[in-house]
Structure formats: structure tokens, C-alpha cells
Short mmCIF file of C-alpha atoms in Angstrom, two decimals:
data_model
loop_
_atom_site.label_atom_id
_atom_site.label_comp_id
_atom_site.label_asym_id
_atom_site.label_seq_id
_atom_site.Cartn_x
_atom_site.Cartn_y
_atom_site.Cartn_z
CA UNK K 149 -0.27 0.19 0.00
CA UNK K 150 0.88 3.73 -0.59
CA UNK K 151 -0.29 7.06 0.33
CA UNK K 152 -2.97 6.51 -3.02
CA UNK K 153 -4.82 4.61 -0.75
CA UNK K 154 -5.57 7.40 2.06
CA UNK K 155 -8.42 8.96 0.38
CA UNK K 156 -9.90 12.94 1.91
CA UNK K 157 -13.30 12.04 3.94
CA UNK K 158 -16.26 12.79 2.16
CA UNK K 159 -17.83 15.95 3.03
CA UNK K 160 -20.85 15.80 5.56
CA UNK K 161 -21.42 19.70 6.12
CA UNK K 162 -23.31 22.75 4.05
CA UNK K 163 -21.92 23.39 1.13
CA UNK K 164 -19.78 26.61 1.96
CA UNK K 165 -17.85 27.29 -0.99
CA UNK K 166 -17.29 30.93 -2.55
CA UNK K 167 -15.23 30.17 -5.33
CA UNK K 168 -16.10 30.47 -9.04
CA UNK K 169 -16.90 27.99 -11.28
CA UNK K 170 -13.75 26.06 -12.82
CA UNK K 171 -12.10 27.94 -15.98
CA UNK K 172 -13.38 26.72 -19.51
CA UNK K 173 -11.83 23.69 -21.12
CA UNK K 174 -10.80 25.52 -23.46
CA UNK K 175 -8.44 28.02 -21.24
CA UNK K 176 -7.49 25.26 -19.57
CA UNK K 177 -6.20 23.34 -23.06
CA UNK K 178 -3.89 25.73 -23.83
CA UNK K 179 -0.44 25.41 -22.26
CA UNK K 180 -0.37 27.00 -18.90
CA UNK K 181 2.97 27.88 -16.68
CA UNK K 182 3.05 25.91 -13.17
CA UNK K 183 5.49 26.77 -10.09
CA UNK K 184 6.08 23.74 -7.63
CA UNK K 185 8.42 24.76 -4.79
CA UNK K 186 10.72 22.96 -3.06
CA UNK K 187 12.48 23.13 0.05
CA UNK K 188 15.09 25.42 -0.01
CA UNK K 189 13.37 28.31 -1.61
CA UNK K 190 13.10 27.24 -4.97
CA UNK K 191 11.19 26.45 -7.21
CA UNK K 192 10.37 24.45 -10.62
CA UNK K 193 9.05 26.02 -13.37
CA UNK K 194 6.90 23.85 -15.59
CA UNK K 195 4.53 24.62 -19.31
CA UNK K 196 1.56 22.32 -18.82
CA UNK K 197 -0.72 21.18 -21.09
CA UNK K 198 -4.61 20.72 -19.99
CA UNK K 199 -4.08 22.04 -16.79
CA UNK K 200 -7.25 21.50 -15.55
CA UNK K 201 -7.18 18.04 -15.83
CA UNK K 202 -2.81 16.79 -14.78
CA UNK K 203 -2.51 14.39 -12.19
CA UNK K 204 -0.12 14.23 -9.40
CA UNK K 205 1.29 11.24 -11.22
CA UNK K 206 1.85 13.44 -14.74
CA UNK K 207 3.24 16.65 -13.09
CA UNK K 208 5.57 13.97 -10.42
CA UNK K 209 7.86 13.02 -14.14
CA UNK K 210 7.90 16.53 -15.26
CA UNK K 211 9.20 17.58 -11.42
CA UNK K 212 11.52 14.50 -10.73
CA UNK K 213 13.08 14.86 -14.33
CA UNK K 214 13.90 19.21 -13.71
CA UNK K 215 15.40 18.05 -10.16
CA UNK K 216 17.15 15.10 -11.14
CA UNK K 217 15.83 12.37 -8.45
CA UNK K 218 16.65 9.11 -9.36
CA UNK K 219 14.47 6.41 -9.93
CA UNK K 220 15.36 4.85 -6.38
CA UNK K 221 14.26 7.84 -4.47
CA UNK K 222 10.42 8.54 -6.45
CA UNK K 223 8.77 7.30 -3.22
CA UNK K 224 10.64 9.98 -1.22
CA UNK K 225 8.87 12.65 -2.16
CA UNK K 226 5.16 13.41 -2.70
CA UNK K 227 2.96 16.67 -3.92
CA UNK K 228 1.53 18.85 -1.27
CA UNK K 229 -1.24 21.63 -1.52
CA UNK K 230 0.10 23.68 1.67
CA UNK K 231 -0.91 27.20 2.91
CA UNK K 232 -0.30 28.77 6.42
CA UNK K 233 -4.13 27.02 7.15
CA UNK K 234 -3.88 23.86 5.67
CA UNK K 235 -1.54 21.09 4.51
CA UNK K 236 -2.92 18.35 2.82
CA UNK K 237 -0.53 15.24 1.25
CA UNK K 238 -2.22 14.72 -2.52
CA UNK K 239 -2.33 11.21 -4.11
CA UNK K 240 -1.13 10.44 -7.08
CA UNK K 241 -4.86 10.22 -8.67
CA UNK K 242 -5.30 14.06 -7.59
CA UNK K 243 -5.84 16.52 -10.05
CA UNK K 244 -4.31 19.86 -8.00
CA UNK K 245 -5.83 22.38 -10.21
CA UNK K 246 -9.12 21.28 -9.35
CA UNK K 247 -8.25 20.88 -5.47
CA UNK K 248 -7.56 24.58 -5.50
CA UNK K 249 -10.26 25.81 -7.22
CA UNK K 250 -11.96 24.06 -3.95
CA UNK K 251 -9.55 24.72 -1.75
CA UNK K 252 -12.01 27.36 -0.01
CA UNK K 253 -14.13 24.23 -0.13
CA UNK K 254 -11.47 22.43 2.20
CA UNK K 255 -10.57 25.08 4.68
CA UNK K 256 -14.59 26.20 5.69
CA UNK K 257 -14.53 22.44 6.43
CA UNK K 258 -11.27 21.34 7.86
CA UNK K 259 -9.92 25.18 10.11
CA UNK K 260 -11.60 27.34 11.83
CA UNK K 261 -10.14 30.35 9.90
CA UNK K 262 -12.82 33.59 9.40
CA UNK K 263 -14.17 34.13 5.87
CA UNK K 264 -12.04 37.25 5.65
CA UNK K 265 -9.00 34.67 6.09
CA UNK K 266 -10.37 32.14 3.92
CA UNK K 267 -11.37 34.33 1.07
CA UNK K 268 -7.33 35.55 1.41
CA UNK K 269 -5.70 32.26 1.47
CA UNK K 270 -4.15 30.91 -1.59
CA UNK K 271 -2.11 27.51 -1.53
CA UNK K 272 0.77 26.26 -3.27
CA UNK K 273 2.04 22.93 -4.88
CA UNK K 274 5.02 21.54 -3.10
CA UNK K 275 6.87 18.97 -4.17
CA UNK K 276 8.75 17.46 -0.49
CA UNK K 277 9.15 14.37 1.74
CA UNK K 278 6.65 11.86 1.48
CA UNK K 279 5.07 11.17 4.87
CA UNK K 280 4.40 7.55 4.19
CA UNK K 281 8.70 6.67 3.64
CA UNK K 282 9.66 4.82 5.65
CA UNK K 283 13.55 6.44 8.04
CA UNK K 284 15.67 2.93 7.28
CA UNK K 285 15.26 3.79 3.49
CA UNK K 286 16.03 6.97 3.53
CA UNK K 287 19.72 6.28 5.23
CA UNK K 288 19.94 4.11 2.31
CA UNK K 289 20.21 7.27 -0.06
CA UNK K 290 23.07 8.30 -1.20
CA UNK K 291 22.19 10.87 -3.74
CA UNK K 292 23.75 14.01 -2.82
CA UNK K 293 20.71 16.25 -4.49
CA UNK K 294 18.09 13.90 -2.94
CA UNK K 295 20.14 14.33 0.48
CA UNK K 296 20.02 17.98 -0.22
CA UNK K 297 16.09 18.11 -0.20
CA UNK K 298 15.50 16.42 2.81
CA UNK K 299 18.58 18.71 4.71
CA UNK K 300 16.61 21.54 3.67
CA UNK K 301 12.72 20.75 4.77
CA UNK K 302 14.18 19.18 7.95
CA UNK K 303 16.29 22.00 8.70
CA UNK K 304 13.26 24.15 8.11
CA UNK K 305 11.39 22.77 10.56
CA UNK K 306 13.86 22.81 13.09
CA UNK K 307 14.30 26.47 12.62
CA UNK K 308 10.59 27.28 13.34
CA UNK K 309 9.89 24.47 16.28
CA UNK K 310 7.71 22.47 14.21
CA UNK K 311 10.41 19.64 15.87
CA UNK K 312 11.27 20.37 19.35
CA UNK K 313 14.41 19.48 20.06
CA UNK K 314 16.63 19.94 23.05
CA UNK K 315 19.69 21.98 23.31
CA UNK K 316 22.49 19.20 22.54
CA UNK K 317 20.32 18.56 19.30
CA UNK K 318 19.88 22.07 18.15
CA UNK K 319 23.38 23.04 18.65
CA UNK K 320 24.39 20.10 16.77
CA UNK K 321 22.33 20.55 13.91
CA UNK K 322 22.98 24.19 13.46
CA UNK K 323 26.94 23.09 13.90
CA UNK K 324 26.48 20.70 10.95
CA UNK K 325 24.01 23.90 8.85
CA UNK K 326 27.08 25.66 9.39
CA UNK K 327 29.44 22.86 7.99
CA UNK K 328 27.57 22.75 5.44
CA UNK K 329 27.24 26.45 4.05
CA UNK K 330 30.66 26.85 4.83
CA UNK K 331 33.26 24.03 5.29
CA UNK K 332 34.66 22.92 8.36
CA UNK K 333 37.65 24.70 8.38
CA UNK K 334 36.93 27.99 9.68
CA UNK K 335 39.59 29.10 12.87
CA UNK K 336 37.93 30.75 15.64
CA UNK K 337 37.83 34.31 14.29
CA UNK K 338 36.45 33.30 10.98
CA UNK K 339 33.93 31.32 13.09
CA UNK K 340 32.95 34.67 15.23
CA UNK K 341 32.66 36.54 11.79
CA UNK K 342 30.60 34.15 10.02
CA UNK K 343 28.01 33.95 12.50
CA UNK K 344 27.52 37.50 13.20
CA UNK K 345 27.21 37.84 9.08
CA UNK K 346 24.66 34.85 8.99
CA UNK K 347 22.51 35.41 12.16
CA UNK K 348 21.93 32.48 14.99
CA UNK K 349 18.19 32.56 13.41
CA UNK K 350 19.69 31.11 10.21
CA UNK K 351 21.31 27.69 12.43
CA UNK K 352 19.06 27.75 15.52
CA UNK K 353 15.19 27.52 15.94
CA UNK K 354 13.98 31.41 16.27
CA UNK K 355 12.51 30.53 19.82
CA UNK K 356 16.37 29.82 21.01
CA UNK K 357 18.06 32.44 19.08
CA UNK K 358 15.12 35.33 20.30
CA UNK K 359 14.55 34.04 23.71
CA UNK K 360 11.33 34.66 25.41
CA UNK K 361 10.44 37.20 27.78
CA UNK K 362 8.99 39.89 26.55
CA UNK K 363 11.19 43.38 24.88
CA UNK K 364 13.08 44.35 27.40
CA UNK K 365 14.19 41.29 28.87
CA UNK K 366 15.09 40.48 25.43
CA UNK K 367 16.91 43.82 25.24
CA UNK K 368 18.80 43.14 28.48
CA UNK K 369 19.89 39.58 28.05
CA UNK K 370 20.71 39.42 24.35
CA UNK K 371 24.35 40.03 24.61
CA UNK K 372 25.28 37.73 27.18
CA UNK K 373 22.28 35.04 25.65
CA UNK K 374 23.86 35.29 22.29
CA UNK K 375 27.53 34.94 23.41
CA UNK K 376 26.65 31.55 25.34
CA UNK K 377 25.10 30.35 21.77
CA UNK K 378 27.76 30.91 20.47
CA UNK K 379 29.98 29.38 22.68
CA UNK K 380 27.81 26.05 22.05
CA UNK K 381 27.84 26.17 19.05
CA UNK K 382 31.21 26.62 19.04
CA UNK K 383 31.88 24.04 20.55
CA UNK K 384 29.92 21.42 18.01
CA UNK K 385 31.30 22.77 15.70
CA UNK K 386 34.92 22.29 16.53
CA UNK K 387 33.41 18.62 16.82
CA UNK K 388 33.35 17.93 13.31
CA UNK K 389 36.13 20.07 11.78
CA UNK K 390 38.88 19.09 9.83
CA UNK K 391 42.32 20.87 8.55
CA UNK K 392 42.08 21.93 4.91
CA UNK K 393 41.99 19.69 2.69
CA UNK K 394 40.86 16.77 4.74
CA UNK K 395 37.19 17.94 4.96
CA UNK K 396 34.13 15.21 4.90
CA UNK K 397 32.17 15.19 2.06
CA UNK K 398 28.76 16.89 1.71
CA UNK K 399 26.80 13.60 2.14
CA UNK K 400 28.57 12.68 5.16
CA UNK K 401 27.51 15.88 7.07
CA UNK K 402 24.05 15.37 5.08
CA UNK K 403 23.47 11.68 6.85
CA UNK K 404 24.81 12.99 10.16
CA UNK K 405 21.82 16.14 10.03
CA UNK K 406 19.18 13.74 9.16
CA UNK K 407 20.55 10.65 11.08
CA UNK K 408 20.24 13.23 14.21
CA UNK K 409 16.42 14.77 13.27
CA UNK K 410 15.87 10.22 12.67
CA UNK K 411 16.19 10.72 16.78
CA UNK K 412 13.26 12.81 17.04
CA UNK K 413 10.31 10.71 17.05
CA UNK K 414 8.32 13.14 15.16
CA UNK K 415 10.50 13.28 12.21
CA UNK K 416 8.62 13.16 8.92
CA UNK K 417 5.41 13.98 10.15
CA UNK K 418 1.97 15.02 9.05
CA UNK K 419 1.25 18.33 10.91
CA UNK K 420 -2.02 18.94 12.28
CA UNK K 421 -3.38 21.96 14.29
CA UNK K 422 -6.08 21.46 16.91
CA UNK K 423 -6.29 22.97 21.31
CA UNK K 424 -7.09 20.67 24.06
CA UNK K 425 -8.10 21.78 27.15
CA UNK K 426 -6.17 23.56 30.00
CA UNK K 427 -5.97 22.05 33.62
CA UNK K 428 -8.54 24.19 35.85
CA UNK K 429 -6.46 25.98 38.65
CA UNK K 430 -9.10 27.23 40.50
CA UNK K 431 -13.04 26.73 40.46
CA UNK K 432 -13.63 30.63 39.60
CA UNK K 433 -11.72 29.87 36.68
CA UNK K 434 -13.27 29.72 33.42
CA UNK K 435 -12.46 26.77 31.15
CA UNK K 436 -9.54 27.17 28.74
CA UNK K 437 -7.99 25.95 25.61
CA UNK K 438 -4.26 25.72 24.58
CA UNK K 439 -3.31 25.66 20.83
CA UNK K 440 -1.76 22.09 20.18
CA UNK K 441 -0.01 21.02 16.80
CA UNK K 442 -0.24 17.00 16.30
CA UNK K 443 2.22 15.27 14.74
CA UNK K 444 1.29 11.45 12.75
CA UNK K 445 3.41 9.04 11.42
CA UNK K 446 3.90 5.87 11.23
CA UNK K 447 5.36 5.04 14.38
CA UNK K 448 2.77 7.29 16.48
CA UNK K 449 1.03 10.03 17.19
CA UNK K 450 2.88 13.32 19.11
CA UNK K 451 0.58 16.41 20.46
CA UNK K 452 2.46 19.47 21.08
CA UNK K 453 2.82 22.65 22.52
CA UNK K 454 3.02 25.17 19.86
CA UNK K 455 3.93 28.13 22.55
CA UNK K 456 5.86 26.47 24.26
CA UNK K 457 7.69 23.99 21.58
CA UNK K 458 7.79 20.87 23.42
CA UNK K 459 6.13 17.47 23.74
CA UNK K 460 2.99 17.16 25.52
CA UNK K 461 2.20 13.55 25.04
CA UNK K 462 4.09 10.73 22.61
CA UNK K 463 2.81 7.73 22.16
CA UNK K 464 3.25 5.10 20.10
CA UNK K 465 0.03 2.87 18.26
CA UNK K 466 0.57 0.27 20.61
CA UNK K 467 -0.16 2.91 23.74
CA UNK K 468 -3.35 4.09 23.11
CA UNK K 469 -6.89 3.95 21.27
CA UNK K 470 -8.52 6.73 19.55
CA UNK K 471 -11.85 7.49 18.05
CA UNK K 472 -13.13 11.10 17.15
CA UNK K 473 -16.75 12.32 17.28
CA UNK K 474 -18.85 14.76 15.37
CA UNK K 475 -20.62 18.56 16.95
CA UNK K 476 -23.92 16.46 18.08
CA UNK K 477 -25.35 20.61 18.63
CA UNK K 478 -24.90 23.84 17.33
CA UNK K 479 -21.83 25.56 18.58
CA UNK K 480 -19.87 22.05 19.45
CA UNK K 481 -16.86 21.10 18.48
CA UNK K 482 -14.78 18.19 16.41
CA UNK K 483 -13.21 15.90 18.81
CA UNK K 484 -10.75 13.77 18.09
CA UNK K 485 -9.83 11.45 21.49
CA UNK K 486 -6.61 9.04 22.41
CA UNK K 487 -6.73 6.91 24.77
CA UNK K 488 -3.85 5.69 27.41
CA UNK K 489 -2.62 4.01 30.38
CA UNK K 490 -2.08 6.48 33.54
CA UNK K 491 -2.04 6.21 36.78
CA UNK K 492 -3.85 7.97 39.78
CA UNK K 493 -1.60 8.10 43.09
CA UNK K 494 -0.15 4.67 41.85
CA UNK K 495 -3.44 2.87 40.98
CA UNK K 496 -3.57 2.49 36.50
CA UNK K 497 -6.47 3.74 34.90
CA UNK K 498 -7.21 4.47 31.51
CA UNK K 499 -7.46 8.63 30.53
CA UNK K 500 -8.72 10.41 28.09
CA UNK K 501 -7.42 13.05 25.89
CA UNK K 502 -9.88 15.72 23.96
CA UNK K 503 -8.07 17.18 20.72
CA UNK K 504 -10.78 20.03 19.55
CA UNK K 505 -10.36 20.36 15.77
CA UNK K 506 -11.96 20.45 12.63
CA UNK K 507 -9.21 17.98 11.19
CA UNK K 508 -10.52 15.34 13.74
CA UNK K 509 -11.95 13.18 11.16
CA UNK K 510 -8.71 13.88 9.43
CA UNK K 511 -6.13 12.27 12.00
CA UNK K 512 -8.51 9.57 13.15
CA UNK K 513 -8.15 8.30 9.01
CA UNK K 514 -4.57 9.34 9.00
CA UNK K 515 -4.04 7.06 12.14
CA UNK K 516 -6.01 4.40 10.87
CA UNK K 517 -4.17 4.10 7.78
CA UNK K 518 -0.76 4.49 9.11
CA UNK K 519 -1.93 1.05 11.38
CA UNK K 520 -2.73 -0.94 8.54
CA UNK K 521 0.25 0.15 6.63
CA UNK K 522 2.75 -0.12 9.18
CA UNK K 523 1.36 -4.02 9.69
CA UNK K 524 1.19 -4.56 6.18
CA UNK K 525 4.27 -3.69 5.82
CA UNK K 526 6.23 -5.42 9.02
CA UNK K 527 3.73 -8.53 7.72
CA UNK K 528 4.59 -10.26 11.34
CA UNK K 529 8.24 -10.03 11.07
CA UNK K 530 10.66 -8.51 12.45
CA UNK K 531 11.20 -5.80 8.94
CA UNK K 532 13.40 -2.80 9.64
CA UNK K 533 11.61 0.60 10.14
CA UNK K 534 14.25 3.27 11.56
CA UNK K 535 17.68 3.68 12.15
CA UNK K 536 17.03 4.12 16.01
CA UNK K 537 15.79 0.72 16.88
CA UNK K 538 12.34 1.98 17.58
CA UNK K 539 10.46 -0.77 15.77
CA UNK K 540 12.51 -3.49 17.45
CA UNK K 541 11.77 -1.79 21.15
CA UNK K 542 7.50 -1.90 19.42
CA UNK K 543 8.21 -5.31 18.63
CA UNK K 544 9.38 -6.50 21.76
CA UNK K 545 6.82 -4.60 24.17
CA UNK K 546 4.30 -6.87 21.28
CA UNK K 547 5.77 -9.69 22.61
CA UNK K 548 5.97 -9.20 26.28
CA UNK K 549 1.99 -8.45 25.91
CA UNK K 550 1.16 -10.20 22.77
CA UNK K 551 -1.89 -11.93 24.90
CA UNK K 552 -3.03 -8.40 26.74
CA UNK K 553 -3.27 -6.03 24.10
CA UNK K 554 -6.69 -6.51 22.40
CA UNK K 555 -9.36 -4.67 24.25
CA UNK K 556 -8.97 -4.52 27.70
CA UNK K 557 -5.08 -4.71 27.57
CA UNK K 558 -2.36 -3.36 28.73
CA UNK K 559 -0.27 -0.48 27.12
CA UNK K 560 3.20 0.56 27.58
CA UNK K 561 3.30 3.08 30.64
CA UNK K 562 5.07 6.61 29.68
CA UNK K 563 7.64 8.38 31.68
CA UNK K 564 8.27 11.61 32.40
CA UNK K 565 11.20 12.96 31.57
CA UNK K 566 12.94 16.99 31.08
CA UNK K 567 13.35 16.44 27.92
CA UNK K 568 11.15 18.47 25.35
CA UNK K 569 10.83 15.37 23.52
CA UNK K 570 8.74 13.41 26.32
CA UNK K 571 5.51 13.08 27.40
CA UNK K 572 3.86 15.78 30.47
CA UNK K 573 1.33 14.04 30.82
CA UNK K 574 1.07 15.78 34.36
CA UNK K 575 0.21 18.99 32.84
CA UNK K 576 -2.58 17.66 30.44
CA UNK K 577 -6.18 18.14 31.78
CA UNK K 578 -7.55 14.50 31.10
CA UNK K 579 -10.51 11.97 31.60
CA UNK K 580 -9.64 8.78 34.25
CA UNK K 581 -12.13 6.67 34.17
CA UNK K 582 -13.00 3.15 34.54
CA UNK K 583 -15.83 1.72 32.27
CA UNK K 584 -19.12 -0.06 33.73
CA UNK K 585 -20.09 -0.63 30.84
CA UNK K 586 -23.13 2.20 31.14
CA UNK K 587 -21.23 5.36 31.12
CA UNK K 588 -17.91 7.06 32.02
CA UNK K 589 -17.09 7.66 35.20
CA UNK K 590 -14.38 9.30 37.30
CA UNK K 591 -12.83 6.88 39.36
CA UNK K 592 -9.37 5.09 40.06
CA UNK K 593 -10.11 1.44 41.93
CA UNK K 594 -10.53 -0.47 38.90
CA UNK K 595 -8.50 -1.23 36.11
CA UNK K 596 -11.23 -0.92 33.03
CA UNK K 597 -11.21 -2.04 29.60
CA UNK K 598 -10.94 -0.17 26.73
CA UNK K 599 -13.65 2.62 26.06
CA UNK K 600 -13.13 2.36 22.36
CA UNK K 601 -12.32 -0.14 20.06
CA UNK K 602 -10.02 0.92 17.63
CA UNK K 603 -6.20 0.36 18.59
CA UNK K 604 -3.61 -2.14 17.78
CA UNK K 605 -4.38 -5.79 19.15
CA UNK K 606 -1.80 -9.08 18.94
CA UNK K 607 -4.21 -8.94 15.50
CA UNK K 608 -5.82 -6.07 14.83
CA UNK K 609 -9.32 -5.67 13.75
CA UNK K 610 -9.72 -2.56 11.96
CA UNK K 611 -12.29 -2.10 9.28
CA UNK K 612 -10.91 -1.04 6.20
CA UNK K 613 -10.27 2.90 5.33
CA UNK K 614 -13.42 3.00 3.17
CA UNK K 615 -12.23 4.66 -0.02
CA UNK K 616 -14.64 7.15 -1.14
CA UNK K 617 -15.04 9.81 -3.95
CA UNK K 618 -12.90 12.78 -2.70
CA UNK K 619 -14.27 16.31 -3.31
CA UNK K 620 -12.93 17.12 -6.38
CA UNK K 621 -14.70 14.46 -8.08
CA UNK K 622 -17.79 15.51 -6.35
#
């Protein structure tokens, strides 16, 4: 299976489209200019005949030829329609022009954006990493051009904070970026001059380079903070610096950068937007919500704090059950429910996290597809999925509880750590419950069966992802 099997869910809402009719077939039959953006602030300029009916599969041949993607790496990339409001990976049979014409329908359906924002939003067509491409295959790539594309995308996600990382990660990654741009032979003076010229924000995550705490505290601490960051970068750069004439090949540095990124469990995720309830601090305090991003990949689900740039909850698929619900009344929200094992005062309980998002249906379907794809790929054998041995850890957990992973089975407990990559279950406003067969009660004394049936089991019993006609065919 591949990404082509994952469809946009059928629309069950009212038609909010404000988009005009598609241009005439006579106009679209003529040659049209198309820009396909790739990571690194560059674009491929194509001239396409019959734009209105051109599929992703057809565009892919032209783009791969233009950027010299070898056949062995064709599956590493996919086409995406992206804007600040929504990101969608496209299937081979999708027709980008028609989806662009229906972009407002998609925004009304999957975002909470205002009418004004929707009317002004325009998507761009991007060629970037395929969510379903295994990291194990990525490690086998030796083509410098392909590695550069993967590097530029990973680097962008590091700098924007989409991939939260600890100091030892962002300092090492910043040093590798500097080495790729300037070489590995800079001495101390050259290093300092280069850093001032390039600016730290081009090497380190924005929230690290700029700091936090308001304008005045930023101004007061800017000099000392920058000195400390430069020192950390210098220490990491010295670890990879070499005498002139003995520099490592660019592919070595690119592999090293990507290998470091592979240690981030959410590397390569598709990201969705949502909100969760904040813990109530007092009986008079009104309930508030916190903005989160939800990353989903072949390994699991990761809920991240958009503001603080750290993980709130990270779950592999064998650690969770899930479902989504539609609004029942006017003003209600779409909800993605994540259920996982927790404890209350040392007693095992089920915990539920509610993620409010119009993209809940997309997320639920995406989780189900990833689980089925992962199951089909493994095929019951020890198939290597990534370079960090995460699969072997999952298989060990699966073997330890192979008879307990069904409904009511005990999933792996989460460990709290100080790293930004580790779950902060204690900071979440979750529902702890046991299921007595009639209703959910907020109780602790008895271990409950799973409230949801959608979960990984020793013999997965998912209903197949329903293949439905997507919006562009409606």
C-alpha cells in the first residue's frame, strides 16, 4: 500500500464554497505555467498542457526530471497543497488544479479560519517528503541532490520549532548547517565573523535565537545569551571541524544531520492543528484551551505545545486507542479522542485526552491508515522500520504483552523526563475513568477495559479505510 489509498473523507457539512466556476476547458487546454515549490526557497517552473486535468502522477515525472531525482528515490517525495491554514499530501490521481479551485471548501470544512482569512488564503503546490516513506530507506540514499532536499525540509522544521529538540540537538544541527554552508575549516575568528554575518536565527530555532520573556528582558539579556549560544555552536563545530584539504564529503554531513533528526520521534510527521483543555486552576476560573499541533507518522501520534515548543503527549500505536466524534449541537466541536494508560496515586486508570479540531476526522483516518500500512509492511516479521531501533522496541513490547493487547489490554506506561521530546502527562487536563458498561465514571480503583474499539491488538481487527470519492470529483 501507499499514500494513494488514503482519501479525503466525504463531506458531510453544508456547502460553504464561495469559489467561482472552474475556468473553461478551452482555456485550460492551452499551455499554462506552473510553479512547484521545493524546500530551500526554490521552485520548478513547468509549462503544462491541459492543466485542468493533469494529475499528480503526470506532474511528478516532470518535476523528478527537473530536479534529477533518481528512480530509487521516487517514493521519497510527494506533492502537497499547503497554506498557513492547511496542509494536505496529495495522492497520485489527484488533480491539483481542481483541488486549488476547491480550496475554500476544504478550509471551511477543516479549519476554524474566518471568512476573511479564507477568502484571502491561497495554496501553493509543494514537492516535499512523503509521510509514508520509511526512515530506514532514507538512510540508504546516497544521492547528494536528494539528501539536500530532505535536509532543507528538516532544517526548516527545526528552525521554525515544528520539530522540538533539546540543546544538544539544536546546537549540533546548527553546527552541521554551518559546516555545510561554510566548510569545516573555520578558525575561531572566522567562525565569529561568519556567525555575525549569517545571524544565529539561520542556524538555531527561532525561539532559541530570539529568546523569550518580552522586549525589555530580551534586550537586557541579548548580548549574554548570544555569547552563550555562539559558544555552544563553537564547541559543536569543533567536533566536526577538520584540517584544510581533509574535509568530509557533503553527503557525510547531510547523513549526519538527517541521522540526528531521526532521533526525534516526530521526524517526517504530517501535522494538524487543534486545541486541548487547559487544567483548571481554581473553581472560579473559566475553562480555557491551549493551541497544539498533532504530528502523526508511521510510528505514532505526538501532541505538541505550539507556544512552548515541547511534547505534551507522545504515543506509539500500541500504546493508544482512538476515535473521533462529530458535533452533536450547534457550537460543539469536532473531537479526536486519544485513550492511553495512566495512573492516579499509583493506581492504573484509563486516561482520555480530547483534541478539539475540525481536522479530527482527517487525523482519525490518518492514524488508521498508518496503523494498517505499518501492519502490512511488517507482515508479522521483524522488518526494519528506522535507524534507531524503535521498531525492535515496539516488537519487544508487543511480545511482552502479545496476549494482552486486545480490548482491555495493558499498554506501555509513559515515562516523564525533562527532555522536550518526552510526554508531560501531568500537565494535561485528561479524563480518568473506568467503564462499568453503562457510562464513563471518573473513578480510580479498578482497571478498565478500553472505551474505544479502535486500537492496535495482537490481531488487528480494523475495518478497512473506506475508499470514497474525494472533493475534486464531487
